[in-house]
Amino acid sequence: MTGTGQAARPATRQATVQAARLALGTASALGLARFAYGLLLPAMREDLRWTLSEAGAMGTANGLGYLLGALVTAMLVRHRGAATVFRVGMALTAVSLAATAVSDAYAALLAARALAGATGAAVFITGGVIASRIAARAGSGLPITVYFAGTGLGIVVSGATIPALGEHWRPAWIGLAVAAVLATAVSWSAAGTEGGVQDAGRGRPRVTPLWRPALAYLLFAAGYITYITFLSAYLADRGASLAQVVLTWTVLGLAVVAAPALWSRPTAQWPGTRALTTLLAVLAGGSALALAAPAPPVILLSALVYGATFMGVPAAVTALIKNRVAPADWTATLAAFTTVFAAGQTAGPWIAGVIADHTSTEAALGWTAALCAAAALIAAGHRERDRRPHGTARSRA
């Protein structure tokens, strides 16, 4: 028994290192290509004279691209394999970031944000499936949470650099593109060959037995994105200093990086949707904190709670799919859930932006709190049934 445990530890460490390099996928596709826009929104909004609904429509374009990417990723994996799709997605994400700096035409910017969404979805799905394979081989859920925690690194890089550029949003996008190129290079070999993942692309989506988690994921997607999209605008409306903006985003990003230490064990060990329900409930409370008392320390605490929980939700959903669905169906099921996620993420920023235009940026944070609370209630009602084919053993992770 001791020898087995000693042999398992190096395997787990190796798997975690591979997942950490793979995590540069979420750092680029999510942290840089999606969430950094929230930092650039105030400068772009002022320079280009956008309304909040126009600014929110940029998030909607990103969500539409994400939806398209989610719809075609399973097909691409069947023909090219997950590793290839992951690598090409990473490279095109860098291209989309550079393209955002080229023009100030609204249509061109919408197209660039849509491209970033499509490539980001491909990276998110294929990286998640590869991380699940790594976790299955290692017998540990840690590689999954490490993979999603990479988002925090992208947020930290963005939060520590972008605010200092002030109104110079074009150089900021170029800098993000350079960072995405570096992330592509480092994560390239971490994707492996993963031939088995290509076979997984031939499976079928298994969503019906998990319809409550899927509905909760839809509401989460529509809600969580508005907090991080409008956080900088919310701070700007309250006259926040540059130091406060940098500190808030850096704390948020570091909390995402630290999330695996908090959630890897519950995600792996809690049955059914218990981890998902808990994460959604804590996320709702954290989002509401900033509204309860909009003082800088409270906003900072809100960002800390938000950062420590929001990327735990996709990790919990991925772990749920991994444990409740046959391996052959992982890619198709994860793609289906990502499509649901993309639909919510597409509508959320625009609706919240319209509401904020008629009220204030506080409404965007309230939107996050309300939808995540509703998602927690729906997820809590899920009843577990093992719908996997006979002979498929439940993963220890």
Short mmCIF file of C-alpha atoms in Angstrom, two decimals:
data_model
loop_
_atom_site.label_atom_id
_atom_site.label_comp_id
_atom_site.label_asym_id
_atom_site.label_seq_id
_atom_site.Cartn_x
_atom_site.Cartn_y
_atom_site.Cartn_z
CA MET A 1 0.00 0.00 0.00
CA THR A 2 2.79 2.41 0.91
CA GLY A 3 4.68 1.58 -2.26
CA THR A 4 1.58 2.25 -4.33
CA GLY A 5 1.09 5.61 -2.63
CA GLN A 6 4.72 6.55 -3.17
CA ALA A 7 4.46 5.62 -6.83
CA ALA A 8 1.26 7.63 -7.20
CA ARG A 9 2.72 10.86 -5.82
CA PRO A 10 5.22 11.44 -8.67
CA ALA A 11 2.46 10.65 -11.19
CA THR A 12 0.19 13.20 -9.52
CA ARG A 13 2.96 15.80 -9.49
CA GLN A 14 3.69 15.17 -13.16
CA ALA A 15 0.00 15.43 -14.02
CA THR A 16 -0.30 18.68 -12.06
CA VAL A 17 2.70 20.21 -13.85
CA GLN A 18 1.23 19.24 -17.22
CA ALA A 19 -2.15 20.71 -16.20
CA ALA A 20 -0.42 23.92 -15.04
CA ARG A 21 1.13 24.39 -18.48
CA LEU A 22 -2.19 23.51 -20.09
CA ALA A 23 -3.77 26.13 -17.82
CA LEU A 24 -2.17 28.84 -19.94
CA GLY A 25 -5.05 27.99 -22.26
CA THR A 26 -7.62 29.36 -19.84
CA ALA A 27 -5.22 32.19 -18.97
CA SER A 28 -5.24 33.27 -22.60
CA ALA A 29 -8.73 32.32 -23.79
CA LEU A 30 -10.51 33.59 -20.67
CA GLY A 31 -8.20 35.80 -18.61
CA LEU A 32 -6.79 37.77 -21.55
CA ALA A 33 -9.29 37.39 -24.39
CA ARG A 34 -12.50 37.73 -22.37
CA PHE A 35 -12.07 39.24 -18.91
CA ALA A 36 -9.41 41.83 -19.73
CA TYR A 37 -12.06 43.64 -21.76
CA GLY A 38 -13.66 44.70 -18.48
CA LEU A 39 -10.47 46.62 -17.64
CA LEU A 40 -10.35 48.26 -21.04
CA LEU A 41 -14.05 49.07 -21.18
CA PRO A 42 -13.84 52.49 -19.41
CA ALA A 43 -11.10 53.79 -21.74
CA MET A 44 -12.76 52.42 -24.89
CA ARG A 45 -16.15 53.68 -23.79
CA GLU A 46 -14.81 57.20 -23.25
CA ASP A 47 -12.66 57.33 -26.38
CA LEU A 48 -15.26 55.78 -28.68
CA ARG A 49 -18.24 57.40 -26.93
CA TRP A 50 -20.16 54.20 -26.29
CA THR A 51 -23.26 53.78 -24.17
CA LEU A 52 -23.25 51.01 -21.58
CA SER A 53 -25.49 48.91 -23.84
CA GLU A 54 -23.00 49.34 -26.71
CA ALA A 55 -20.20 48.36 -24.36
CA GLY A 56 -22.23 45.37 -23.24
CA ALA A 57 -22.86 44.39 -26.86
CA MET A 58 -19.10 43.81 -27.20
CA GLY A 59 -19.52 41.16 -24.51
CA THR A 60 -22.49 39.79 -26.40
CA ALA A 61 -20.41 39.54 -29.60
CA ASN A 62 -17.78 37.65 -27.63
CA GLY A 63 -20.52 35.38 -26.31
CA LEU A 64 -21.93 34.76 -29.80
CA GLY A 65 -18.47 33.79 -31.00
CA TYR A 66 -18.16 31.53 -27.99
CA LEU A 67 -21.49 29.93 -28.86
CA LEU A 68 -20.35 29.27 -32.43
CA GLY A 69 -17.07 27.84 -31.20
CA ALA A 70 -18.88 25.55 -28.79
CA LEU A 71 -21.14 24.28 -31.55
CA VAL A 72 -18.31 23.32 -33.92
CA THR A 73 -15.60 22.16 -31.50
CA ALA A 74 -16.82 18.56 -31.19
CA MET A 75 -16.84 18.27 -34.99
CA LEU A 76 -13.33 19.74 -35.22
CA VAL A 77 -12.09 17.30 -32.57
CA ARG A 78 -13.49 14.37 -34.55
CA HIS A 79 -11.47 15.41 -37.59
CA ARG A 80 -8.31 16.89 -36.08
CA GLY A 81 -8.06 15.74 -32.48
CA ALA A 82 -8.26 17.76 -29.29
CA ALA A 83 -4.55 18.61 -29.12
CA THR A 84 -4.55 20.17 -32.59
CA VAL A 85 -7.74 22.13 -31.97
CA PHE A 86 -6.34 23.39 -28.65
CA ARG A 87 -3.11 24.61 -30.28
CA VAL A 88 -4.79 26.26 -33.27
CA GLY A 89 -7.32 27.88 -30.94
CA MET A 90 -4.51 29.31 -28.82
CA ALA A 91 -2.76 30.78 -31.88
CA LEU A 92 -5.95 32.31 -33.27
CA THR A 93 -6.79 33.79 -29.87
CA ALA A 94 -3.53 35.75 -30.04
CA VAL A 95 -4.49 36.92 -33.54
CA SER A 96 -7.91 38.08 -32.33
CA LEU A 97 -6.34 40.15 -29.55
CA ALA A 98 -4.00 41.88 -31.98
CA ALA A 99 -6.92 42.52 -34.36
CA THR A 100 -8.80 44.40 -31.61
CA ALA A 101 -6.13 47.11 -31.70
CA VAL A 102 -6.27 47.66 -35.46
CA SER A 103 -9.46 49.68 -35.88
CA ASP A 104 -11.88 51.79 -33.89
CA ALA A 105 -14.79 50.90 -36.21
CA TYR A 106 -17.55 49.37 -34.12
CA ALA A 107 -18.24 46.54 -36.58
CA ALA A 108 -14.55 45.59 -36.77
CA LEU A 109 -14.28 45.52 -32.99
CA LEU A 110 -17.41 43.37 -32.78
CA ALA A 111 -15.85 40.93 -35.26
CA ALA A 112 -12.58 40.78 -33.32
CA ARG A 113 -14.43 40.12 -30.05
CA ALA A 114 -16.49 37.41 -31.77
CA LEU A 115 -13.34 35.72 -33.08
CA ALA A 116 -11.84 35.79 -29.59
CA GLY A 117 -14.98 34.11 -28.30
CA ALA A 118 -14.97 31.36 -30.92
CA THR A 119 -11.32 30.46 -30.43
CA GLY A 120 -11.69 30.75 -26.67
CA ALA A 121 -14.49 28.18 -26.67
CA ALA A 122 -12.36 25.74 -28.65
CA VAL A 123 -9.49 26.15 -26.19
CA PHE A 124 -11.80 25.91 -23.17
CA ILE A 125 -13.49 22.69 -24.30
CA THR A 126 -10.47 20.81 -25.61
CA GLY A 127 -8.29 21.88 -22.69
CA GLY A 128 -10.99 20.75 -20.27
CA VAL A 129 -11.24 17.33 -21.91
CA ILE A 130 -7.45 16.91 -21.96
CA ALA A 131 -7.31 17.96 -18.28
CA SER A 132 -10.00 15.37 -17.50
CA ARG A 133 -7.89 12.68 -19.18
CA ILE A 134 -4.85 13.79 -17.19
CA ALA A 135 -6.92 13.67 -13.97
CA ALA A 136 -8.26 10.19 -14.79
CA ARG A 137 -4.75 8.82 -15.34
CA ALA A 138 -3.47 10.42 -12.14
CA GLY A 139 -6.49 9.37 -10.05
CA SER A 140 -6.85 12.93 -8.77
CA GLY A 141 -9.22 15.82 -9.42
CA LEU A 142 -6.45 18.39 -8.94
CA PRO A 143 -5.46 18.71 -12.65
CA ILE A 144 -9.01 19.85 -13.48
CA THR A 145 -9.08 22.67 -10.93
CA VAL A 146 -5.50 23.65 -11.81
CA TYR A 147 -6.50 23.93 -15.46
CA PHE A 148 -9.37 26.30 -14.74
CA ALA A 149 -7.31 28.29 -12.24
CA GLY A 150 -5.10 29.43 -15.11
CA THR A 151 -7.76 32.07 -15.77
CA GLY A 152 -6.54 33.88 -12.68
CA LEU A 153 -3.05 34.26 -14.10
CA GLY A 154 -4.48 36.06 -17.13
CA ILE A 155 -6.52 38.32 -14.85
CA VAL A 156 -3.49 39.13 -12.67
CA VAL A 157 -1.36 40.01 -15.71
CA SER A 158 -4.15 42.20 -17.07
CA GLY A 159 -4.96 43.85 -13.75
CA ALA A 160 -1.33 44.64 -12.97
CA THR A 161 -0.58 46.24 -16.35
CA ILE A 162 -3.64 47.60 -18.16
CA PRO A 163 -4.85 50.30 -15.69
CA ALA A 164 -1.44 51.99 -15.79
CA LEU A 165 -1.90 52.60 -19.54
CA GLY A 166 -4.87 54.84 -18.84
CA GLU A 167 -6.70 55.79 -22.02
CA HIS A 168 -4.20 54.01 -24.29
CA TRP A 169 -6.31 50.95 -25.00
CA ARG A 170 -4.68 50.02 -28.33
CA PRO A 171 -1.21 49.31 -26.87
CA ALA A 172 -2.98 47.34 -24.14
CA TRP A 173 -4.54 44.99 -26.70
CA ILE A 174 -1.18 44.58 -28.43
CA GLY A 175 0.41 43.69 -25.08
CA LEU A 176 -2.33 41.13 -24.45
CA ALA A 177 -1.66 39.62 -27.88
CA VAL A 178 2.05 39.26 -27.08
CA ALA A 179 1.18 37.58 -23.77
CA ALA A 180 -1.15 35.20 -25.65
CA VAL A 181 1.66 34.27 -28.04
CA LEU A 182 3.90 33.40 -25.09
CA ALA A 183 1.09 31.34 -23.52
CA THR A 184 0.66 29.47 -26.80
CA ALA A 185 4.35 28.59 -26.91
CA VAL A 186 4.52 27.33 -23.32
CA SER A 187 1.29 25.30 -23.48
CA TRP A 188 1.97 23.80 -26.92
CA SER A 189 3.51 20.51 -25.84
CA ALA A 190 1.31 20.22 -22.71
CA ALA A 191 -1.63 19.35 -24.96
CA GLY A 192 0.17 16.08 -25.80
CA THR A 193 -1.10 13.90 -28.59
CA GLU A 194 -4.18 12.65 -26.72
CA GLY A 195 -5.35 10.33 -29.46
CA GLY A 196 -8.05 8.99 -27.17
CA VAL A 197 -9.63 12.42 -27.01
CA GLN A 198 -10.11 12.32 -30.76
CA ASP A 199 -12.15 9.15 -30.32
CA ALA A 200 -14.11 10.90 -27.56
CA GLY A 201 -15.22 13.46 -30.11
CA ARG A 202 -17.31 10.69 -31.72
CA GLY A 203 -19.49 10.31 -28.64
CA ARG A 204 -22.94 11.72 -27.94
CA PRO A 205 -23.93 14.57 -25.63
CA ARG A 206 -25.54 13.34 -22.41
CA VAL A 207 -27.42 16.41 -21.19
CA THR A 208 -30.92 15.16 -20.34
CA PRO A 209 -29.91 13.32 -17.13
CA LEU A 210 -28.08 16.51 -16.08
CA TRP A 211 -30.73 19.04 -17.10
CA ARG A 212 -30.79 20.80 -13.73
CA PRO A 213 -27.01 21.40 -13.67
CA ALA A 214 -27.29 22.53 -17.31
CA LEU A 215 -30.01 25.07 -16.45
CA ALA A 216 -28.00 26.27 -13.46
CA TYR A 217 -24.98 26.64 -15.75
CA LEU A 218 -27.07 28.76 -18.15
CA LEU A 219 -28.09 31.17 -15.38
CA PHE A 220 -24.55 31.26 -14.00
CA ALA A 221 -23.18 32.15 -17.44
CA ALA A 222 -25.68 34.98 -17.88
CA GLY A 223 -24.91 36.28 -14.41
CA TYR A 224 -21.22 35.89 -13.63
CA ILE A 225 -19.96 37.60 -16.81
CA THR A 226 -21.64 40.92 -15.98
CA TYR A 227 -19.73 41.35 -12.70
CA ILE A 228 -16.31 41.12 -14.29
CA THR A 229 -17.39 43.01 -17.44
CA PHE A 230 -18.68 46.04 -15.55
CA LEU A 231 -16.45 45.93 -12.44
CA SER A 232 -14.06 48.60 -13.73
CA ALA A 233 -16.97 50.79 -14.86
CA TYR A 234 -18.50 50.37 -11.40
CA LEU A 235 -15.23 51.44 -9.78
CA ALA A 236 -14.83 54.36 -12.21
CA ASP A 237 -18.33 55.62 -11.40
CA ARG A 238 -17.24 55.79 -7.75
CA GLY A 239 -14.06 57.69 -8.49
CA ALA A 240 -11.77 54.78 -7.63
CA SER A 241 -8.07 55.54 -7.83
CA LEU A 242 -5.68 53.72 -10.15
CA ALA A 243 -4.21 51.93 -7.15
CA GLN A 244 -7.65 50.67 -6.07
CA VAL A 245 -8.45 49.36 -9.56
CA VAL A 246 -5.10 47.56 -9.82
CA LEU A 247 -5.43 46.13 -6.32
CA THR A 248 -9.01 44.95 -6.88
CA TRP A 249 -8.20 43.13 -10.13
CA THR A 250 -4.97 41.69 -8.81
CA VAL A 251 -6.71 40.31 -5.73
CA LEU A 252 -9.48 38.90 -7.91
CA GLY A 253 -6.97 37.16 -10.19
CA LEU A 254 -4.86 35.81 -7.33
CA ALA A 255 -8.03 34.42 -5.75
CA VAL A 256 -8.72 32.50 -8.97
CA VAL A 257 -5.18 31.10 -8.91
CA ALA A 258 -5.64 30.03 -5.27
CA ALA A 259 -9.06 28.46 -5.91
CA PRO A 260 -7.72 24.90 -6.44
CA ALA A 261 -6.46 24.85 -2.86
CA LEU A 262 -10.02 25.61 -1.73
CA TRP A 263 -12.12 23.59 -4.14
CA SER A 264 -10.16 20.67 -5.61
CA ARG A 265 -11.04 18.31 -2.76
CA PRO A 266 -14.75 19.27 -2.49
CA THR A 267 -15.10 19.13 -6.28
CA ALA A 268 -13.65 15.61 -6.30
CA GLN A 269 -15.29 14.21 -3.17
CA TRP A 270 -18.67 15.90 -2.70
CA PRO A 271 -21.40 13.83 -4.34
CA GLY A 272 -23.57 15.07 -7.17
CA THR A 273 -24.02 18.81 -7.43
CA ARG A 274 -23.13 19.66 -3.83
CA ALA A 275 -19.91 21.44 -4.84
CA LEU A 276 -21.68 23.23 -7.71
CA THR A 277 -24.52 24.40 -5.44
CA THR A 278 -22.11 25.63 -2.78
CA LEU A 279 -19.98 27.53 -5.28
CA LEU A 280 -23.01 29.25 -6.82
CA ALA A 281 -24.39 30.26 -3.42
CA VAL A 282 -21.05 31.71 -2.26
CA LEU A 283 -20.65 33.50 -5.60
CA ALA A 284 -24.07 35.10 -5.25
CA GLY A 285 -23.23 36.33 -1.76
CA GLY A 286 -19.84 37.66 -2.83
CA SER A 287 -21.34 39.58 -5.74
CA ALA A 288 -23.94 41.16 -3.46
CA LEU A 289 -21.29 42.34 -1.00
CA ALA A 290 -20.24 45.24 -3.22
CA LEU A 291 -23.85 46.45 -3.31
CA ALA A 292 -24.42 46.08 0.43
CA ALA A 293 -21.66 48.56 1.34
CA PRO A 294 -19.73 50.02 -1.63
CA ALA A 295 -16.71 51.03 0.46
CA PRO A 296 -13.26 50.07 -0.96
CA PRO A 297 -12.56 47.30 1.63
CA VAL A 298 -15.96 45.72 1.00
CA ILE A 299 -15.54 45.89 -2.79
CA LEU A 300 -12.14 44.27 -2.36
CA LEU A 301 -13.69 41.48 -0.26
CA SER A 302 -16.39 41.05 -2.91
CA ALA A 303 -13.72 40.67 -5.62
CA LEU A 304 -11.84 38.19 -3.43
CA VAL A 305 -14.91 35.98 -2.94
CA TYR A 306 -15.88 36.28 -6.60
CA GLY A 307 -12.40 35.34 -7.77
CA ALA A 308 -12.16 32.38 -5.40
CA THR A 309 -15.42 30.87 -6.67
CA PHE A 310 -16.44 31.75 -10.23
CA MET A 311 -13.96 29.51 -12.10
CA GLY A 312 -14.75 26.74 -9.63
CA VAL A 313 -18.15 26.45 -11.30
CA PRO A 314 -16.84 25.23 -14.70
CA ALA A 315 -14.42 22.97 -12.82
CA ALA A 316 -17.30 21.47 -10.82
CA VAL A 317 -19.37 20.99 -13.99
CA THR A 318 -16.43 19.34 -15.77
CA ALA A 319 -15.85 17.03 -12.80
CA LEU A 320 -19.56 16.19 -12.74
CA ILE A 321 -19.48 15.26 -16.44
CA LYS A 322 -16.28 13.27 -15.95
CA ASN A 323 -17.83 11.25 -13.12
CA ARG A 324 -21.34 10.79 -14.54
CA VAL A 325 -20.70 10.32 -18.27
CA ALA A 326 -18.80 7.63 -20.18
CA PRO A 327 -15.35 8.79 -21.38
CA ALA A 328 -16.38 8.39 -25.04
CA ASP A 329 -19.05 11.05 -24.49
CA TRP A 330 -16.92 13.59 -22.57
CA THR A 331 -16.14 15.89 -25.49
CA ALA A 332 -19.69 15.93 -26.87
CA THR A 333 -21.24 16.47 -23.42
CA LEU A 334 -18.76 19.16 -22.42
CA ALA A 335 -19.33 20.86 -25.78
CA ALA A 336 -23.10 20.75 -25.18
CA PHE A 337 -22.69 22.28 -21.71
CA THR A 338 -20.38 24.91 -23.15
CA THR A 339 -23.03 25.73 -25.75
CA VAL A 340 -25.54 26.24 -22.94
CA PHE A 341 -22.95 28.33 -21.12
CA ALA A 342 -22.28 30.40 -24.25
CA ALA A 343 -25.98 31.11 -24.76
CA GLY A 344 -26.24 32.58 -21.26
CA GLN A 345 -22.98 34.45 -21.60
CA THR A 346 -24.15 35.96 -24.90
CA ALA A 347 -27.34 37.45 -23.50
CA GLY A 348 -26.06 38.46 -20.07
CA PRO A 349 -23.78 41.47 -20.78
CA TRP A 350 -26.16 43.13 -23.23
CA ILE A 351 -29.23 42.75 -20.98
CA ALA A 352 -27.28 43.96 -17.96
CA GLY A 353 -25.90 46.88 -20.00
CA VAL A 354 -29.40 47.96 -21.06
CA ILE A 355 -30.59 47.78 -17.44
CA ALA A 356 -27.50 49.69 -16.26
CA ASP A 357 -28.10 52.42 -18.87
CA HIS A 358 -31.52 53.04 -17.32
CA THR A 359 -30.34 52.70 -13.71
CA SER A 360 -26.65 52.48 -12.77
CA THR A 361 -23.69 50.11 -12.92
CA GLU A 362 -24.86 48.71 -9.58
CA ALA A 363 -27.56 46.88 -11.53
CA ALA A 364 -24.92 44.75 -13.29
CA LEU A 365 -23.60 43.46 -9.96
CA GLY A 366 -27.14 42.88 -8.72
CA TRP A 367 -27.83 40.88 -11.88
CA THR A 368 -24.91 38.59 -11.05
CA ALA A 369 -26.06 38.05 -7.47
CA ALA A 370 -29.68 37.30 -8.42
CA LEU A 371 -28.93 34.87 -11.25
CA CYS A 372 -26.26 32.96 -9.33
CA ALA A 373 -28.62 32.61 -6.36
CA ALA A 374 -31.31 31.21 -8.64
CA ALA A 375 -28.77 28.84 -10.21
CA ALA A 376 -27.78 27.56 -6.76
CA LEU A 377 -31.42 26.74 -5.95
CA ILE A 378 -31.86 24.87 -9.23
CA ALA A 379 -28.65 22.89 -8.83
CA ALA A 380 -29.62 21.95 -5.28
CA GLY A 381 -32.71 20.18 -6.63
CA HIS A 382 -30.70 17.76 -8.79
CA ARG A 383 -31.03 14.09 -7.87
CA GLU A 384 -28.15 11.80 -8.81
CA ARG A 385 -28.65 8.83 -11.07
CA ASP A 386 -25.78 7.01 -12.66
CA ARG A 387 -26.70 7.05 -16.37
CA ARG A 388 -23.36 5.82 -17.70
CA PRO A 389 -23.20 2.55 -19.62
CA HIS A 390 -22.72 -0.58 -17.58
CA GLY A 391 -19.11 -1.45 -17.11
CA THR A 392 -17.93 2.15 -16.82
CA ALA A 393 -16.30 2.52 -13.44
CA ARG A 394 -16.69 5.77 -11.58
CA SER A 395 -13.45 7.71 -11.45
CA ARG A 396 -11.84 8.09 -8.04
CA ALA A 397 -11.41 11.77 -8.88
#
